[in-house]
mmCIF file of C-alpha atoms in Angstrom:
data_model
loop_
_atom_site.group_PDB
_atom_site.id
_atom_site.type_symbol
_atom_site.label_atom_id
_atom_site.label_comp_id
_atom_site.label_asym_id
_atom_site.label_seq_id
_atom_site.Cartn_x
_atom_site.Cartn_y
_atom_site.Cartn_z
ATOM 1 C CA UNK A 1 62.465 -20.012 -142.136
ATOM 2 C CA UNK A 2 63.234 -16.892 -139.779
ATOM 3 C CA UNK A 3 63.488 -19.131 -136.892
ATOM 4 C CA UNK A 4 65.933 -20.917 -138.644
ATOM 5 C CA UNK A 5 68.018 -18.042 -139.549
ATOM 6 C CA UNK A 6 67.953 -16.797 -135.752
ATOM 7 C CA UNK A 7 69.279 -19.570 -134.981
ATOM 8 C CA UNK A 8 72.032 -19.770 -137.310
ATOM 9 C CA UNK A 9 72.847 -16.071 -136.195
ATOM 10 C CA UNK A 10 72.813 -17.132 -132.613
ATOM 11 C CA UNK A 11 75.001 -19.909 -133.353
ATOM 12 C CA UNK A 12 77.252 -17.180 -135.031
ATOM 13 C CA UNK A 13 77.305 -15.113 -132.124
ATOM 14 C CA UNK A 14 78.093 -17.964 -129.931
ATOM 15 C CA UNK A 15 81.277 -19.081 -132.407
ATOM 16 C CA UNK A 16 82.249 -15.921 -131.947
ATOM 17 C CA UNK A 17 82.288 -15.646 -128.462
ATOM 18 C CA UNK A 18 84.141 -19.422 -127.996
ATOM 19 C CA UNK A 19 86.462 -17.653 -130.731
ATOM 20 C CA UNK A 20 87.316 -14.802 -128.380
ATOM 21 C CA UNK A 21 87.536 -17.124 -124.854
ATOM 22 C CA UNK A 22 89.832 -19.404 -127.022
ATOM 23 C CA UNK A 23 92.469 -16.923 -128.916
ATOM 24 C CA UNK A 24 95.750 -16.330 -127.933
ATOM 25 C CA UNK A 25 95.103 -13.789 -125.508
ATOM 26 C CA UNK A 26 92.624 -14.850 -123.375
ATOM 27 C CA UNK A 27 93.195 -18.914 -123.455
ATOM 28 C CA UNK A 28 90.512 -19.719 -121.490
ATOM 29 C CA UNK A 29 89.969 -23.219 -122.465
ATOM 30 C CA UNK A 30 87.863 -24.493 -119.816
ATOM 31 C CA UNK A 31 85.093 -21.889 -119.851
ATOM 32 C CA UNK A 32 84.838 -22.670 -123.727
ATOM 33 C CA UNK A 33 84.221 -26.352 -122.784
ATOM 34 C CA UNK A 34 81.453 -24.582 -120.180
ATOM 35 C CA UNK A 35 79.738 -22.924 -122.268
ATOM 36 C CA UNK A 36 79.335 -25.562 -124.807
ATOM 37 C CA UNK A 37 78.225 -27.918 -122.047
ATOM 38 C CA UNK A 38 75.744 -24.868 -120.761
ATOM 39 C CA UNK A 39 74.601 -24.581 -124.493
ATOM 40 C CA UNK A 40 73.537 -28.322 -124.252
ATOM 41 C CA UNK A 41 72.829 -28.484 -128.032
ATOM 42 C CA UNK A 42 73.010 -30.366 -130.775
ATOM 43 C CA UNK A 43 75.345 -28.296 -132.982
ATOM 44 C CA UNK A 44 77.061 -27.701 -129.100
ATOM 45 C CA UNK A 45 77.617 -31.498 -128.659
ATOM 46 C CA UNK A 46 79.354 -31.672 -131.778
ATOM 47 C CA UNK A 47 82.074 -29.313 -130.957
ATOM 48 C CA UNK A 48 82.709 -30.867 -128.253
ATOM 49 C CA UNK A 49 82.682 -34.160 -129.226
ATOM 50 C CA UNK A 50 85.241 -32.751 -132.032
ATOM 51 C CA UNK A 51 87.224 -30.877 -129.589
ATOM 52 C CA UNK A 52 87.932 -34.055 -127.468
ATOM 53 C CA UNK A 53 89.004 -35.824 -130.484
ATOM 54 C CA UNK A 54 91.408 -33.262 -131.186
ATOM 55 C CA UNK A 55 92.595 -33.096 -127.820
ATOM 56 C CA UNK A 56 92.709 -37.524 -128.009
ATOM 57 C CA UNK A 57 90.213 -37.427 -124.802
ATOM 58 C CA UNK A 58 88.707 -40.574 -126.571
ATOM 59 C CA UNK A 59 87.046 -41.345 -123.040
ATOM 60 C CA UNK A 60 85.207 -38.202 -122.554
ATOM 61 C CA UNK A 61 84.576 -38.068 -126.935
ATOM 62 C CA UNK A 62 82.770 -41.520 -126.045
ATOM 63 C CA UNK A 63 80.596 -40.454 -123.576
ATOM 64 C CA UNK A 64 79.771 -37.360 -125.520
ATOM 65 C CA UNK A 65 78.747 -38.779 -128.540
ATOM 66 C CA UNK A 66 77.021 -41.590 -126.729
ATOM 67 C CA UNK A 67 74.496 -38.538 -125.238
ATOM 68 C CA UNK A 68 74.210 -37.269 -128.686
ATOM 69 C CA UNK A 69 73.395 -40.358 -130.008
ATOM 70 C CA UNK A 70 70.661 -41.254 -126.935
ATOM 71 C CA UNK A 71 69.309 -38.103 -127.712
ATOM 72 C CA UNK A 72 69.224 -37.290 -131.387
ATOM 73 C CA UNK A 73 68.440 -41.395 -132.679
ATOM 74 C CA UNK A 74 67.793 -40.531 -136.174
ATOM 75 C CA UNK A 75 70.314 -37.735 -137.836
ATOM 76 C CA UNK A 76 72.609 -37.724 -140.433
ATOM 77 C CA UNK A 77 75.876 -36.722 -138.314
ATOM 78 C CA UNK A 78 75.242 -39.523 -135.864
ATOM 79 C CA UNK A 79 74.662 -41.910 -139.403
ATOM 80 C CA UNK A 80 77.782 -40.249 -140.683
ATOM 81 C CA UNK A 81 80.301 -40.592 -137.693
ATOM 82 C CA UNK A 82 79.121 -44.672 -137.675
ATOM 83 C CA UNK A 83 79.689 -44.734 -141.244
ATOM 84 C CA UNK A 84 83.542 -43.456 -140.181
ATOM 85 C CA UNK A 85 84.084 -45.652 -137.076
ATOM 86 C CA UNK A 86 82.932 -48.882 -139.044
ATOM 87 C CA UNK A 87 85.153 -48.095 -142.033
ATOM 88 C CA UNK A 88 88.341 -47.795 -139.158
ATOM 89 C CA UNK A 89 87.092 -50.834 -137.246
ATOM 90 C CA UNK A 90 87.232 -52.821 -140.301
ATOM 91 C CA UNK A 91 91.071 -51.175 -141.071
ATOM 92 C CA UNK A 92 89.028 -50.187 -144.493
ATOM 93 C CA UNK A 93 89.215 -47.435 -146.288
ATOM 94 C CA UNK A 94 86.785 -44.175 -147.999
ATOM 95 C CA UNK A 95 87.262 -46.540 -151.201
ATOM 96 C CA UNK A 96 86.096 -49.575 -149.344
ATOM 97 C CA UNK A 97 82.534 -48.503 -149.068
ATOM 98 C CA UNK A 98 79.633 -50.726 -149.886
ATOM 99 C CA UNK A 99 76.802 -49.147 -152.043
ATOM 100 C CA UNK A 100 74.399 -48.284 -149.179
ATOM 101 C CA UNK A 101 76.973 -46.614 -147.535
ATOM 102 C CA UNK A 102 78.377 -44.728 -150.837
ATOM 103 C CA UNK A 103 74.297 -43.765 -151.904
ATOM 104 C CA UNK A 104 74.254 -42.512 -148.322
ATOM 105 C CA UNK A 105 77.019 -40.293 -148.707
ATOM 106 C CA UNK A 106 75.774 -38.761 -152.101
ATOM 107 C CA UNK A 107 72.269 -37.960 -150.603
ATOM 108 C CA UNK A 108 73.747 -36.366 -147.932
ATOM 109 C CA UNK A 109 75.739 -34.295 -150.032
ATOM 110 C CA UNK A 110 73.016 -32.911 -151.887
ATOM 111 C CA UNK A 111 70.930 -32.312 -148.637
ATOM 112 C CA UNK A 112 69.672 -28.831 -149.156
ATOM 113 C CA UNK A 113 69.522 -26.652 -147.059
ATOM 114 C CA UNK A 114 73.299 -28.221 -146.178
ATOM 115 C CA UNK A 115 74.168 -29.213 -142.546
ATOM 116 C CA UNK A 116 77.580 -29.970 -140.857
ATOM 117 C CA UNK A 117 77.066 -34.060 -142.447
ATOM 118 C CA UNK A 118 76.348 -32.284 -145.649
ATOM 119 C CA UNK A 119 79.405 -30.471 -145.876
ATOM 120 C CA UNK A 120 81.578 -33.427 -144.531
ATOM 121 C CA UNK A 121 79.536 -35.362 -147.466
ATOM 122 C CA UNK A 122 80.496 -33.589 -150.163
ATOM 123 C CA UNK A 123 84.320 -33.120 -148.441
ATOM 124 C CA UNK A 124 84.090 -37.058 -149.301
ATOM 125 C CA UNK A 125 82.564 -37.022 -152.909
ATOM 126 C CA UNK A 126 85.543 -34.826 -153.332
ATOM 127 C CA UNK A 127 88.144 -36.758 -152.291
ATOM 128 C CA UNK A 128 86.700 -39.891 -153.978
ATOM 129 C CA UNK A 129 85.705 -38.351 -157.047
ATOM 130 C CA UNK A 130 86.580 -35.093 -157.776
ATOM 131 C CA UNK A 131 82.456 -34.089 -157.501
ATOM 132 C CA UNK A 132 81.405 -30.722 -156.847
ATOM 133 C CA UNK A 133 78.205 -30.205 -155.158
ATOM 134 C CA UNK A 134 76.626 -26.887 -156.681
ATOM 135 C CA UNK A 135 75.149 -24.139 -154.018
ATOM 136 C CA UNK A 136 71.457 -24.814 -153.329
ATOM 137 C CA UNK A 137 69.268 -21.938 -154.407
ATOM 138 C CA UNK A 138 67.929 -21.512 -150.659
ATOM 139 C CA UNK A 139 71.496 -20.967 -149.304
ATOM 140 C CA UNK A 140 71.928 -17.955 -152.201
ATOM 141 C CA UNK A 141 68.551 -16.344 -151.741
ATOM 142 C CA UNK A 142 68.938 -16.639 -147.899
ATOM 143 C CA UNK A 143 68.780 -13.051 -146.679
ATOM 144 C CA UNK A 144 72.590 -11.647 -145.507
ATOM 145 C CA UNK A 145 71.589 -9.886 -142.683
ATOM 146 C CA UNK A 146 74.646 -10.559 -139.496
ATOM 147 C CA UNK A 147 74.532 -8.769 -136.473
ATOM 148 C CA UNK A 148 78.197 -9.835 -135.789
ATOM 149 C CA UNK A 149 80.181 -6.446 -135.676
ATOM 150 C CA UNK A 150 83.001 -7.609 -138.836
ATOM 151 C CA UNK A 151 86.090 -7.258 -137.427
ATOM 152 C CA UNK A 152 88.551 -4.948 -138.496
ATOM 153 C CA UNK A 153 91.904 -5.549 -139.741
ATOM 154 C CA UNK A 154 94.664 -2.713 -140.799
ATOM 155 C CA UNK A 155 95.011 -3.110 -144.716
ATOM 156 C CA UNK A 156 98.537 -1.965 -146.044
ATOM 157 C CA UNK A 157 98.676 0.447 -149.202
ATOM 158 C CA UNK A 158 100.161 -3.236 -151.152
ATOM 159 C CA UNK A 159 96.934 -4.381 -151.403
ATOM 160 C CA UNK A 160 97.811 -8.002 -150.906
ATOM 161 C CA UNK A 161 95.041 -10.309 -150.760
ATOM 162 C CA UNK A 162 94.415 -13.817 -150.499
ATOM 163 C CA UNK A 163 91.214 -15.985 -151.574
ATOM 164 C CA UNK A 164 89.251 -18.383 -149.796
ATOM 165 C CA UNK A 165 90.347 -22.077 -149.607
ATOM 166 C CA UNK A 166 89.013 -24.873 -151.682
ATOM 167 C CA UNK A 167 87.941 -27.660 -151.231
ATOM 168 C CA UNK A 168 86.037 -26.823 -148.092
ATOM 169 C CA UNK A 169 85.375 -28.725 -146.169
ATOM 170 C CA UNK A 170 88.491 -30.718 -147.171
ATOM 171 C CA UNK A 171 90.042 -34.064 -145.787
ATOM 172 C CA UNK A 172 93.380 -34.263 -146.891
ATOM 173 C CA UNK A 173 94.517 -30.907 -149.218
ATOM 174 C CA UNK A 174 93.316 -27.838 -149.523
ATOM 175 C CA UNK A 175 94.551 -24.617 -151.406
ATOM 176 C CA UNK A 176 94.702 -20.855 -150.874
ATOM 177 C CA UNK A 177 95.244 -18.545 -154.033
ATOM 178 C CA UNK A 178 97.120 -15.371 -152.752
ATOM 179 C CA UNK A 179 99.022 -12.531 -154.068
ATOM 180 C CA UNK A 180 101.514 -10.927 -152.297
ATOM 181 C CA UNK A 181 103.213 -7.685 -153.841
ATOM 182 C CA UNK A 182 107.371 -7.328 -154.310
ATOM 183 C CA UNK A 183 109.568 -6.250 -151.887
ATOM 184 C CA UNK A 184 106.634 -7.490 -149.225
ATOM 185 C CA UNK A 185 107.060 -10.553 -146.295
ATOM 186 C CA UNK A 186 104.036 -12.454 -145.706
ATOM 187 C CA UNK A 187 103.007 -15.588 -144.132
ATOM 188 C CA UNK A 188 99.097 -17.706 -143.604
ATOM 189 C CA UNK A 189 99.151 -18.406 -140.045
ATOM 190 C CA UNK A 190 96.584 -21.216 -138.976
ATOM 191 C CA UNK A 191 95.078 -21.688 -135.551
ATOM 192 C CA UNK A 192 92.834 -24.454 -134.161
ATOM 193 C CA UNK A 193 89.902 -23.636 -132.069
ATOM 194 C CA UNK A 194 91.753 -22.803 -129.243
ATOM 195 C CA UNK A 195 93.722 -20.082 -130.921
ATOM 196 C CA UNK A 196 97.169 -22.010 -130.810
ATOM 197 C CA UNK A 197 99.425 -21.670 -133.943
ATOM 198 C CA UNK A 198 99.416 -25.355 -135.225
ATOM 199 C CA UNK A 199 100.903 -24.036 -139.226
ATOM 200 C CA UNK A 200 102.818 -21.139 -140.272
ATOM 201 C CA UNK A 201 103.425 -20.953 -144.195
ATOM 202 C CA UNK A 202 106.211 -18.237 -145.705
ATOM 203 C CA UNK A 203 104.694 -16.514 -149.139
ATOM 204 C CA UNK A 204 106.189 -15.874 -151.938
ATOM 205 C CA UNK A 205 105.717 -12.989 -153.807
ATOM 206 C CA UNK A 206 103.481 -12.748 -157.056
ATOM 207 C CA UNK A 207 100.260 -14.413 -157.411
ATOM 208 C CA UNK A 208 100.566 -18.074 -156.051
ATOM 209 C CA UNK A 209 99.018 -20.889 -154.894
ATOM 210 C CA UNK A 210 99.556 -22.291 -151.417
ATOM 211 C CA UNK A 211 98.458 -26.465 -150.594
ATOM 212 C CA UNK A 212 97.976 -27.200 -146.972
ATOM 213 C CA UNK A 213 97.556 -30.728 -146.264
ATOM 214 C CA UNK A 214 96.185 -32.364 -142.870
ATOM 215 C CA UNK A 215 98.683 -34.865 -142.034
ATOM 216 C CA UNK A 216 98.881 -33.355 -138.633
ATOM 217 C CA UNK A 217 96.177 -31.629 -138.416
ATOM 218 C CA UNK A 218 92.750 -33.355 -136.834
ATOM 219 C CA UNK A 219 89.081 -32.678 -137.872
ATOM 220 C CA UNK A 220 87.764 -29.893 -136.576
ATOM 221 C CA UNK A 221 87.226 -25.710 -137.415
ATOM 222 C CA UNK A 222 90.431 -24.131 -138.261
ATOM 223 C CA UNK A 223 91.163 -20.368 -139.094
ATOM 224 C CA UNK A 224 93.895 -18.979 -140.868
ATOM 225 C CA UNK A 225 95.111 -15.398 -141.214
ATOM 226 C CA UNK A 226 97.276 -13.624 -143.757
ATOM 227 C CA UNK A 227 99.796 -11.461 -142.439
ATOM 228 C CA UNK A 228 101.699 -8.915 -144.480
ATOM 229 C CA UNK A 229 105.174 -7.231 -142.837
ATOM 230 C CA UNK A 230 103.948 -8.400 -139.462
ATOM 231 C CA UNK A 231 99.952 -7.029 -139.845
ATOM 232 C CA UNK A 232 97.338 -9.286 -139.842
ATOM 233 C CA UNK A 233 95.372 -7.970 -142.818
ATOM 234 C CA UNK A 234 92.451 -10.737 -143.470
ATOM 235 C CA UNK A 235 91.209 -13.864 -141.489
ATOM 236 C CA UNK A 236 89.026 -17.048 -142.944
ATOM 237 C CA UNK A 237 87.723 -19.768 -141.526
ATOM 238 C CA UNK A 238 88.329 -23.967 -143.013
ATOM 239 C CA UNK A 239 87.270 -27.005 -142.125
ATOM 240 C CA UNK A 240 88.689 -30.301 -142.304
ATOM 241 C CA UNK A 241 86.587 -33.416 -141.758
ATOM 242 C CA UNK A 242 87.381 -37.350 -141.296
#
């Protein structure tokens, strides 16, 4: 179990760090891609694999999932991704699924502790159904300790707020609750991985609701920031899955 969480924090730090080579400011693409070749992981493969997709790199997306899948034969992401590509091969849809592919799905979604495939999983039991997958018990007793310094953001006297998104993971709409005091301009910036603005949303005032869909948008991490009277007051993190 503590090795486990180590490595979750390490993976943390190491988010943070392709966070910070990939913002706005420093746009250093390339050395992200670097270090998640140099990381030569599993979870590191991934994000890769992902980012190519996003960038529509199918060739190089090929050749790194074809590495993850000669080296990690039997897991539930490789499973999970096939499960996708047959579905588009076939020009069928989430709703198309035979049974073994649907009890797959719902097993996965109940994995606990959850993984990346878990999360995705339950993104899908969503969609199709409207299912919720409760919080296993390990991931609420699992100690909080983060040695990521929290990042600090200048909060106006307004007090304007705004809640994490849900669904997420999510594949096609998601929604942020907000509240955003009179007389105030706001907007919920999102940025891929890479730190580029790809969605910028106007508030209104009051306490609203705010759907962002993924018609443009490909799988991947997203963040998305609220900014009140040109501050950036709060930053989350979504993701949106196939």
């Amino acid at each position: 179990d503590d090795i486990e969480f180590w490595e979750i924090e390490e993976q943390l730090l190491i988010n943070d760090l392709l966070i910070n080579l990939t913002d706005t400011i420093n746009n250093n693409i390339a050395e992200a891609k670097e270090l998640l070749e140099y990381e030569n992981t599993f979870s590191s493969k991934q994000l890769l694999y992902h980012t190519y997709i996003q960038e529509s790199d199918l060739i190089s997306a090929s050749t790194v999932f074809n590495e993850i899948v000669h080296e990690y034969l039997d897991n539930d992401w490789i499973t999970l991704q096939e499960v996708f590509v047959s579905l588009e091969e076939q020009d069928k849809t989430l709703y198309d699924m035979d049974s073994i592919q649907l009890n797959f799905i719902q097993e996965l979604a109940y994995k606990c502790p959850p993984d990346r495939a878990s999360f995705s999983a339950q993104a899908v039991l969503h969609y199709l159904f409207g299912e919720e997958v409760p919080e296993c018990e390990i991931m609420t007793t699992r100690r909080t300790t983060n040695l990521i310094k929290d990042v600090v953001f200048v909060t106006p006297e307004d007090d304007a707020y705004m809640e994490d998104n849900f669904p997420d993971p999510f594949t096609y709409n998601t929604t942020i609750n907000y509240y955003l005091p009179e007389d105030m301009q706001g907007k919920i910036v999102v940025y891929d991985m890479f730190g580029r603005i790809v969605g910028q949303y106007i508030l209104e005032t009051g306490e609203k609701s705010l759907e962002i869909n993924s018609e443009n948008l490909v799988p991947g991490v997203y963040t998305y920031s609220l900014v009140v009277n040109d501050k950036q007051i709060d930053v989350k993190k979504m993701i949106i899955t196939q």
